[in-house]
CSV table of C-alpha atoms and ligand atoms in Angstrom, one decimal:
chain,number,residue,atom,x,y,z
A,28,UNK,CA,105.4,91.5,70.3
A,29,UNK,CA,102.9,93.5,71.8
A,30,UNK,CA,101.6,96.4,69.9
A,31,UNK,CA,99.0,99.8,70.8
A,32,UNK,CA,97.8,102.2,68.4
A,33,UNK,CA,97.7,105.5,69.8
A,34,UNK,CA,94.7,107.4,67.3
A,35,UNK,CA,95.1,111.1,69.0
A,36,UNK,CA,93.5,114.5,67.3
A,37,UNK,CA,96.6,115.4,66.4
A,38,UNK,CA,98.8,112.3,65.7
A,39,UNK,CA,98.5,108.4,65.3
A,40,UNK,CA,101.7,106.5,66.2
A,41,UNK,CA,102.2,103.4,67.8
A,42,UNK,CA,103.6,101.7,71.1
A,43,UNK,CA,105.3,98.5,70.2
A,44,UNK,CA,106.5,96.1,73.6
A,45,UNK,CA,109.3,93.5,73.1
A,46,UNK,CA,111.7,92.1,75.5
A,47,UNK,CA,114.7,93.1,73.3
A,48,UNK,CA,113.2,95.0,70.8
A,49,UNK,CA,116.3,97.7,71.2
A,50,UNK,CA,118.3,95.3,68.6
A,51,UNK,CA,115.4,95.9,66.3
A,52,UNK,CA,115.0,99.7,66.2
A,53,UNK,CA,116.2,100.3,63.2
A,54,UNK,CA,113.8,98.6,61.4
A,55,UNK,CA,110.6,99.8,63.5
A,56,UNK,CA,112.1,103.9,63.3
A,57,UNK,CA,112.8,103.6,59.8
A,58,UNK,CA,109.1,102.7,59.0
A,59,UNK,CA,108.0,106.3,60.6
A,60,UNK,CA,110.6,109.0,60.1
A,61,UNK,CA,111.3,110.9,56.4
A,62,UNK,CA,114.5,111.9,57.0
A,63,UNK,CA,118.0,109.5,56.9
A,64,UNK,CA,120.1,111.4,60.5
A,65,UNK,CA,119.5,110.9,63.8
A,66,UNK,CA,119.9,113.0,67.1
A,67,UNK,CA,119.9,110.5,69.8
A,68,UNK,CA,119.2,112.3,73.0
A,69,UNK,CA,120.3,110.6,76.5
A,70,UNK,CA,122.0,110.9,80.0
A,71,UNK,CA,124.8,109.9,81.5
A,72,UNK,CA,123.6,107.0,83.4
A,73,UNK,CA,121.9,105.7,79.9
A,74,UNK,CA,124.5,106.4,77.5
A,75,UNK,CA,126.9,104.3,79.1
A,76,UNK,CA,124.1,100.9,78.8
A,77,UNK,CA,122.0,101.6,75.5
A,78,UNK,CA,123.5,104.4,73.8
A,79,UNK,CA,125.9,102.0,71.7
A,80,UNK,CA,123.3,99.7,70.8
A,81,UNK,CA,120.5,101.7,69.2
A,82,UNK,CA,123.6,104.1,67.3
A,83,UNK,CA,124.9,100.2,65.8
A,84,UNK,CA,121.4,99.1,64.8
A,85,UNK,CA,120.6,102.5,63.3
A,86,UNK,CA,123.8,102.9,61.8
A,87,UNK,CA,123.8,99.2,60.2
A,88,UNK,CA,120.5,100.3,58.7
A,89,UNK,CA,121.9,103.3,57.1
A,90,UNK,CA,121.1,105.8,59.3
A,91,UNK,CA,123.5,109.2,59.8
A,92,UNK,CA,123.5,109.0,63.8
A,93,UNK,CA,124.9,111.7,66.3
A,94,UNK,CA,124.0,112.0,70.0
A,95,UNK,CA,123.6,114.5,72.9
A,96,UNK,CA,124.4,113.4,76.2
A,97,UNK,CA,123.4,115.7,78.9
A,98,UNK,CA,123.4,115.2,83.1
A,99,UNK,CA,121.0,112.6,84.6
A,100,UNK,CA,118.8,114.1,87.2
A,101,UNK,CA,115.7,116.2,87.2
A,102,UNK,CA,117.9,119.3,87.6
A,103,UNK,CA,118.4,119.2,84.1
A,104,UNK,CA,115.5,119.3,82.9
A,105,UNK,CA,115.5,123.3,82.6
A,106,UNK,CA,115.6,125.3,79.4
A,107,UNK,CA,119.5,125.4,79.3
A,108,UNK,CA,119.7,121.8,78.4
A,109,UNK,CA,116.9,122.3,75.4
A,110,UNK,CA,119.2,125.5,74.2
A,111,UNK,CA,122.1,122.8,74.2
A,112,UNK,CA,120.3,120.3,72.4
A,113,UNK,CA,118.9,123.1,69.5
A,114,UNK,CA,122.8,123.8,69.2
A,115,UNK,CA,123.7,120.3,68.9
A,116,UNK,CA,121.1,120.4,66.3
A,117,UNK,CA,122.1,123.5,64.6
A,118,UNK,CA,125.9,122.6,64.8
A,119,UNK,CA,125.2,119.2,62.4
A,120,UNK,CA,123.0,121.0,60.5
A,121,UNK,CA,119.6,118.8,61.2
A,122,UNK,CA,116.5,120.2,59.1
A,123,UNK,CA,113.2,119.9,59.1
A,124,UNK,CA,113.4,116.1,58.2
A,125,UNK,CA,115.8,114.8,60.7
A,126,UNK,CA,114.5,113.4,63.9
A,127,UNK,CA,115.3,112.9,67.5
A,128,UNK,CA,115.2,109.3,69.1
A,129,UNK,CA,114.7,110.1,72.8
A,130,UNK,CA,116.5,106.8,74.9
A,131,UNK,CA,116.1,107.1,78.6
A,132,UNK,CA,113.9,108.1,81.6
A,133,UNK,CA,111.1,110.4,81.6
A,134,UNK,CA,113.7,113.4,82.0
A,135,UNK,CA,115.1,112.7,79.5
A,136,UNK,CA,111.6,111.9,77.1
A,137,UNK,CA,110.3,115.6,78.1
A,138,UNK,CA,113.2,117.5,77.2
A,139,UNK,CA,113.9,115.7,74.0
A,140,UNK,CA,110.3,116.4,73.0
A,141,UNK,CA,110.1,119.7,73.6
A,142,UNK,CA,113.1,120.2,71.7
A,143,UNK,CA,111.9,118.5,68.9
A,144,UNK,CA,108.6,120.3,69.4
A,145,UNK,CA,109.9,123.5,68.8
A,146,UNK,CA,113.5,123.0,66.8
A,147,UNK,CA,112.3,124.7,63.4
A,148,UNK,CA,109.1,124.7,64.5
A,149,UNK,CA,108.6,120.6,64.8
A,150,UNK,CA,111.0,117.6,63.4
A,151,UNK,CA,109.4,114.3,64.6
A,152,UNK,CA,110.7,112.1,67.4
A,153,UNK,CA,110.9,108.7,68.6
A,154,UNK,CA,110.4,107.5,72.4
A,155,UNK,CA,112.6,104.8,73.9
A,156,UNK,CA,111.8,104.9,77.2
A,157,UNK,CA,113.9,103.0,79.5
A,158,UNK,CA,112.9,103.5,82.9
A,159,UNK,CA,109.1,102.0,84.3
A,160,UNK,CA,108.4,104.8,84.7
A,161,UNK,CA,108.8,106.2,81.8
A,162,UNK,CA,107.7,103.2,80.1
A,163,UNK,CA,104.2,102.8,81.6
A,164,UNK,CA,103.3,107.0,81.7
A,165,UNK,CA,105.3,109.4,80.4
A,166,UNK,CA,106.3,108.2,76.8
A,167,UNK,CA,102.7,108.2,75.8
A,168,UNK,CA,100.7,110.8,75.5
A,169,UNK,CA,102.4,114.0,74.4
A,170,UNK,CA,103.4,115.9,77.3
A,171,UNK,CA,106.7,117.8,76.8
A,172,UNK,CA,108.7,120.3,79.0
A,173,UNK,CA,110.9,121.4,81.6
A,174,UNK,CA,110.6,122.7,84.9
A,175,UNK,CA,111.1,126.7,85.5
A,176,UNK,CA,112.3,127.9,89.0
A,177,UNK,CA,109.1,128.4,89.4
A,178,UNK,CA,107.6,125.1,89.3
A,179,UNK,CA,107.6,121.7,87.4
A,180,UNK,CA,106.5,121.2,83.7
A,181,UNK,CA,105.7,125.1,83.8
A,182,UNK,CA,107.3,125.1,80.2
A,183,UNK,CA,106.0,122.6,77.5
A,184,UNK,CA,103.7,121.0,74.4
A,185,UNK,CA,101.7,118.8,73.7
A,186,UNK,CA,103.8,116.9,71.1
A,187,UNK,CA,103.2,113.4,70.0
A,188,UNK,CA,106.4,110.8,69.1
A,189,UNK,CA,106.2,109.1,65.9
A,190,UNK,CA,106.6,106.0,67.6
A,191,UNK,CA,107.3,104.8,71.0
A,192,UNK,CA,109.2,101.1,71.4
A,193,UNK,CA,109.3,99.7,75.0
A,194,UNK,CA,112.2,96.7,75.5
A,195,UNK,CA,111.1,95.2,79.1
A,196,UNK,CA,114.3,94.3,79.3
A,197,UNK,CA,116.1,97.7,80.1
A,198,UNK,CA,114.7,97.3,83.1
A,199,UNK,CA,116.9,94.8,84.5
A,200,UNK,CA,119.3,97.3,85.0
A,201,UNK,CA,116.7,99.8,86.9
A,202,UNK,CA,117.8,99.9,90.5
A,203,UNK,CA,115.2,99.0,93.3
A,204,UNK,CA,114.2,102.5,94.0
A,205,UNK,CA,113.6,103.5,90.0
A,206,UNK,CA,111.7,100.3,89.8
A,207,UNK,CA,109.7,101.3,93.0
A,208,UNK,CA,108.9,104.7,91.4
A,209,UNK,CA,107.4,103.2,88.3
A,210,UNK,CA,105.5,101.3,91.1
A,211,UNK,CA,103.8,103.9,91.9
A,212,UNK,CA,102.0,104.5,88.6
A,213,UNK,CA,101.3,101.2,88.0
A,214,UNK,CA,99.4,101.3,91.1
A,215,UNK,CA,97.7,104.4,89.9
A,216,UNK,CA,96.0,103.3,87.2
A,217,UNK,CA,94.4,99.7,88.6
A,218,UNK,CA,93.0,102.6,90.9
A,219,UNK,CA,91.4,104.7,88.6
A,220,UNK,CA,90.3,102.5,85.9
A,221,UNK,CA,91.2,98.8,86.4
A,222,UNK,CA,90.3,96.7,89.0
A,223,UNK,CA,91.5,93.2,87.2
A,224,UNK,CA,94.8,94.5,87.4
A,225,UNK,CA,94.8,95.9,90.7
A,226,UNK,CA,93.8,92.0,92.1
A,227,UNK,CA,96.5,90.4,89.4
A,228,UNK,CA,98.7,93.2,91.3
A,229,UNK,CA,98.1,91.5,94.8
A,230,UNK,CA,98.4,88.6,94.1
A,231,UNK,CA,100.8,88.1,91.5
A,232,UNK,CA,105.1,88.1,91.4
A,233,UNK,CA,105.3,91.9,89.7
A,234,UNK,CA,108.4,91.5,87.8
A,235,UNK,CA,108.0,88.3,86.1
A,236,UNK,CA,104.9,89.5,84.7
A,237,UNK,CA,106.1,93.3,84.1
A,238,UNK,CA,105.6,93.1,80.4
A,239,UNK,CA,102.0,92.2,81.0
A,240,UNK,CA,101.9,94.9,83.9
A,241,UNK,CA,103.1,97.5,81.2
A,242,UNK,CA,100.7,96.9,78.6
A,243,UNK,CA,97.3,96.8,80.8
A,244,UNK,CA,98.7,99.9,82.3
A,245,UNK,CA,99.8,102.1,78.4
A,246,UNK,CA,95.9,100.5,77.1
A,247,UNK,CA,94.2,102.8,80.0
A,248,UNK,CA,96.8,105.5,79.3
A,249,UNK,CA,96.3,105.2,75.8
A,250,UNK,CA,92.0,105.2,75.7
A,251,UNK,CA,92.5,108.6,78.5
A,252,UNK,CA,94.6,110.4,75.9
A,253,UNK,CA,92.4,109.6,72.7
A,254,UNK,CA,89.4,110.6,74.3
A,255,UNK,CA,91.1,114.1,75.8
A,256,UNK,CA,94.3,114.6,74.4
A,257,UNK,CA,95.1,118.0,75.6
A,258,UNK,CA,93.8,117.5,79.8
A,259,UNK,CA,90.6,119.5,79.7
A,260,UNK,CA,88.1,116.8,81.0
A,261,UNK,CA,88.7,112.5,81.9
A,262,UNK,CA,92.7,112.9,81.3
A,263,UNK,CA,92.6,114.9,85.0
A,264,UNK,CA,92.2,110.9,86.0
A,265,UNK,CA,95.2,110.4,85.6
A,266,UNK,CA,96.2,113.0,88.1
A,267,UNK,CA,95.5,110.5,91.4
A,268,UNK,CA,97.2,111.0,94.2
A,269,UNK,CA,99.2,113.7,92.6
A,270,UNK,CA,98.1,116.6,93.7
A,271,UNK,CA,99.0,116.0,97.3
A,272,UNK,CA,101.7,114.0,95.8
A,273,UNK,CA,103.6,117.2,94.1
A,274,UNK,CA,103.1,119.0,97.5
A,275,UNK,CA,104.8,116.1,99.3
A,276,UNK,CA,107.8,115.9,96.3
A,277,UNK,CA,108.3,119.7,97.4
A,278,UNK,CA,108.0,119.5,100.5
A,279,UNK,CA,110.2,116.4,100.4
A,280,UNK,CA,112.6,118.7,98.4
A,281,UNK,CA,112.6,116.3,95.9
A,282,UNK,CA,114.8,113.6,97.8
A,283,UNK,CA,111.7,111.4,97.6
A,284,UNK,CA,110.9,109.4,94.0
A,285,UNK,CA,108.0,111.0,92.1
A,286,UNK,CA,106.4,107.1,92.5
A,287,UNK,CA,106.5,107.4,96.1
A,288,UNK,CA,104.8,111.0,96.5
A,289,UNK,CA,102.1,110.0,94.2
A,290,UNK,CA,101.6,106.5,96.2
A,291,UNK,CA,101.9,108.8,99.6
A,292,UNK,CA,98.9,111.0,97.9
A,293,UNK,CA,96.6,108.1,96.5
A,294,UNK,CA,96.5,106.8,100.2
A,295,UNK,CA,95.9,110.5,102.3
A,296,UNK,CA,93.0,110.8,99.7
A,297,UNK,CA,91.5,107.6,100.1
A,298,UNK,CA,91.7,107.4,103.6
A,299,UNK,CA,90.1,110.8,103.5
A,300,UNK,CA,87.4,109.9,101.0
A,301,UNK,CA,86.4,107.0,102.5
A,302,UNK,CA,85.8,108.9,105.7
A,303,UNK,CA,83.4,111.2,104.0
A,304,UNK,CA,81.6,108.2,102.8
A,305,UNK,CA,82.9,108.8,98.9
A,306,UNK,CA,85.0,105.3,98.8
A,307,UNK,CA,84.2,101.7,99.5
A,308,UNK,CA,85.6,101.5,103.4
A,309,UNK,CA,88.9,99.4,103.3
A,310,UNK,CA,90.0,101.2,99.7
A,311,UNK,CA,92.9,103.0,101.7
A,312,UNK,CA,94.1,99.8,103.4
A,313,UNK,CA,94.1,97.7,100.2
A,314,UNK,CA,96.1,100.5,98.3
A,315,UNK,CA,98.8,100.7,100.9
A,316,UNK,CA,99.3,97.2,101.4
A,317,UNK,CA,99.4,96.7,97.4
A,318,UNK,CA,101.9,99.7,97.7
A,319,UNK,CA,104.2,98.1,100.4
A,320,UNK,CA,104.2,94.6,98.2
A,321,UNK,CA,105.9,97.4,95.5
A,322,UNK,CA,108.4,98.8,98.4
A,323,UNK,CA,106.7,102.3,98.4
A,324,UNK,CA,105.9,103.8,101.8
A,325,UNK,CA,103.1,105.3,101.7
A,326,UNK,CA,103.8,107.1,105.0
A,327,UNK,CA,103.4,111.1,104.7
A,328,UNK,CA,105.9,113.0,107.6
A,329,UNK,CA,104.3,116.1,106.6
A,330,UNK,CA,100.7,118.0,108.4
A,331,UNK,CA,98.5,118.1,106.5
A,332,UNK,CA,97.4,121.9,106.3
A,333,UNK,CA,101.1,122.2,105.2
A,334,UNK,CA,100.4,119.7,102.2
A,335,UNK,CA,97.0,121.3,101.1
A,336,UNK,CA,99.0,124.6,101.2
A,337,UNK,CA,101.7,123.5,98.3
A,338,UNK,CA,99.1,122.0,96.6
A,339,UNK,CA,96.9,125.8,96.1
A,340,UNK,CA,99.6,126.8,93.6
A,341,UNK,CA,99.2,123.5,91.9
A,342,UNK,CA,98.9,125.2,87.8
A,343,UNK,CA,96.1,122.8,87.7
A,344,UNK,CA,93.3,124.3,89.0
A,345,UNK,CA,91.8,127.6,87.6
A,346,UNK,CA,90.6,130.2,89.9
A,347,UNK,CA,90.1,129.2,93.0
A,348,UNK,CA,89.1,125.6,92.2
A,349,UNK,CA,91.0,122.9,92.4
A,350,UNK,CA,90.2,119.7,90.6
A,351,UNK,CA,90.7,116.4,92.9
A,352,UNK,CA,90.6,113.5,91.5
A,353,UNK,CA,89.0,110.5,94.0
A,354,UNK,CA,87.9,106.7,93.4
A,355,UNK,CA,84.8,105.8,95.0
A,356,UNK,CA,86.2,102.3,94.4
A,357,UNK,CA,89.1,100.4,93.4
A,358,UNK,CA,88.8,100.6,89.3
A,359,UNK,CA,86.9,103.5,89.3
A,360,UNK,CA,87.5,107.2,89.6
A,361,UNK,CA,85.7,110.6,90.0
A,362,UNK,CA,86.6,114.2,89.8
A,363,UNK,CA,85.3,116.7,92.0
A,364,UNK,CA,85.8,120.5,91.7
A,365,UNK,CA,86.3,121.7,95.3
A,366,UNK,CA,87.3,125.3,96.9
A,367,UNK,CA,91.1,125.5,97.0
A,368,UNK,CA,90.9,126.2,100.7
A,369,UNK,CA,89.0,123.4,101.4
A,370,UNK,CA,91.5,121.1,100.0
A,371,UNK,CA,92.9,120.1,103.6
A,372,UNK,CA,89.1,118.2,104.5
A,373,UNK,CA,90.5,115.8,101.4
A,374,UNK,CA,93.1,114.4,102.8
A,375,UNK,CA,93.7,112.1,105.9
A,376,UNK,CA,96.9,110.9,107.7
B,412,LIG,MG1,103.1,111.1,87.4
């Protein structure tokens, strides 16, 4: 078993990677939680898979379990489905000391823990992310939320999980294009911090290694968050390629996987950046061939005035600056505070 100790301001929990660790759960949530009932939040693709497993192994162990399955899909990750789960909660009368196990994608990870940030003010929770995706980024670190009609993650914490247990093997059952998605962060972050894993990336057969992949990829994750839990400085790193990559997702009207916007962004920048003699020249090619070994085309359909447009309302910038995030090289990343309008010289077709 591989293990990671997340030590954040606000919470120290750990990250615990096991092919099959799912018949072990039991044992690893009962060693975190106070209370002795369960809320075990999923959708309707993973319910059908997992949900039976972790309710038998916590069940075995003496655990009160009951569950809330809502609609796969980004769509619901609105405030209506958080307002169901606080009824589910209220209806079995969970207190203070009860918890939620979240089991599923990274939908499914923010809404649980925003509902568990906020049902009587805070009852813990516990990540079982079963998606790459959700696996390698969004289990760790503490961002919770839902999307307003407004925008995405407009609504949300900072709320850390108890504990977060990653079983490689739920992957098997990921179809090409979720596996592809998670691609796309995995890519990200040899980019911004690691260049030994970008070259194992090259070279190596990706899903034979993929418990490897996910642990080189949480220990970056893991060493951003400590040192800037709440996004105010060297967390914005892990922004790459996302800025024009949200755009692109809107533009794209979300028919396109977040993993492949963000993978789309990462190269318009580089090519960009290396033009105006920021990056090591060849950055860009290297990053989309890496990305067409993971099946992500990197290809943007869009103009690029169009892209920089979407991206002004981006919530992360304040005034009229915008925070970009660059690599000058592979392994290494820099953030620059540009005019919003001049977010259009940054990127590169
Ligand atoms: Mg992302």
């Amino acid at each position: 078993m591989k293990k990671l100790t997340v030590n954040a301001m606000s919470a120290t929990y750990d990250i615990l990677i096991e092919k099959g660790i799912l018949k072990d759960c039991a044992k690893y949530i009962g060693s975190v939680v106070r209370g002795k009932r369960a809320m075990i939040i999923t959708d309707t693709n993973v319910a059908p898979l997992y949900l039976d497993k972790v309710k038998d192994e916590l069940e075995n162990a003496g655990f009160e379990t009951y569950f809330h399955i809502f609609t796969a899909g980004e769509e619901s990750k609105h405030l209506g489905t958080v307002a169901e789960i606080y009824d589910s909660l209220s209806e079995n009368e969970f207190t203070r000391k009860d918890f939620i196990v979240a089991l599923g994608g990274g939908v499914c990870g923010d809404i649980s823990g925003f509902a568990a940030s906020t049902y009587m003010r805070g009852i813990d929770f516990v990540q079982i992310p079963t998606t790459l995706l959700s696996q390698v980024d969004s289990s760790v670190g503490g961002k919770t939320g839902v999307d307003t009609k407004y925008g995405k993650n407009l609504v949300g914490a900072f709320y850390q999980p108890k504990l977060v247990l990653i079983d490689p093997q739920t992957l098997s059952t990921l179809t090409d294009h979720y596996f592809a998605d998670g691609m796309g962060e995995v890519v990200k972050y040899g980019c911004i911090r690691n260049a030994e894993l970008f070259n194992m990336l090259e070279t190596i057969d990706i899903k034979e290694n993929i418990e490897d992949i996910i642990l080189e990829c949480l220990k970056i994750k893991r060493d951003v968050v400590v040192e800037d839990e709440k996004e105010s400085g060297v967390r914005m790193i892990l922004n790459f390629g996302h800025t024009a990559g949200h755009s692109i997702e809107k533009l794209a009207e979300f028919k396109k996987s977040h993993g492949e916007c963000v993978a789309k962004g990462m190269v318009m920048i580089t090519k960009a950046s290396e033009s105006l003699g920021i990056t090591e020249v060849g950055t860009a090619k290297r990053i989309e061939a890496l990305c067409s070994k993971c099946n992500l085309d990197t290809s943007c359909y869009y103009d690029i005035d169009t892209v920089a447009l979407h991206a002004r309302n981006d919530k992360k910038g304040s005034d009229n600056n915008l925070n970009i995030i660059l690599i000058d090289k592979i392994g290494n990343s820099v953030i620059q505070t540009i005019d919003k309008n001049d977010f259009a010289k940054y990127l590169s077709k």
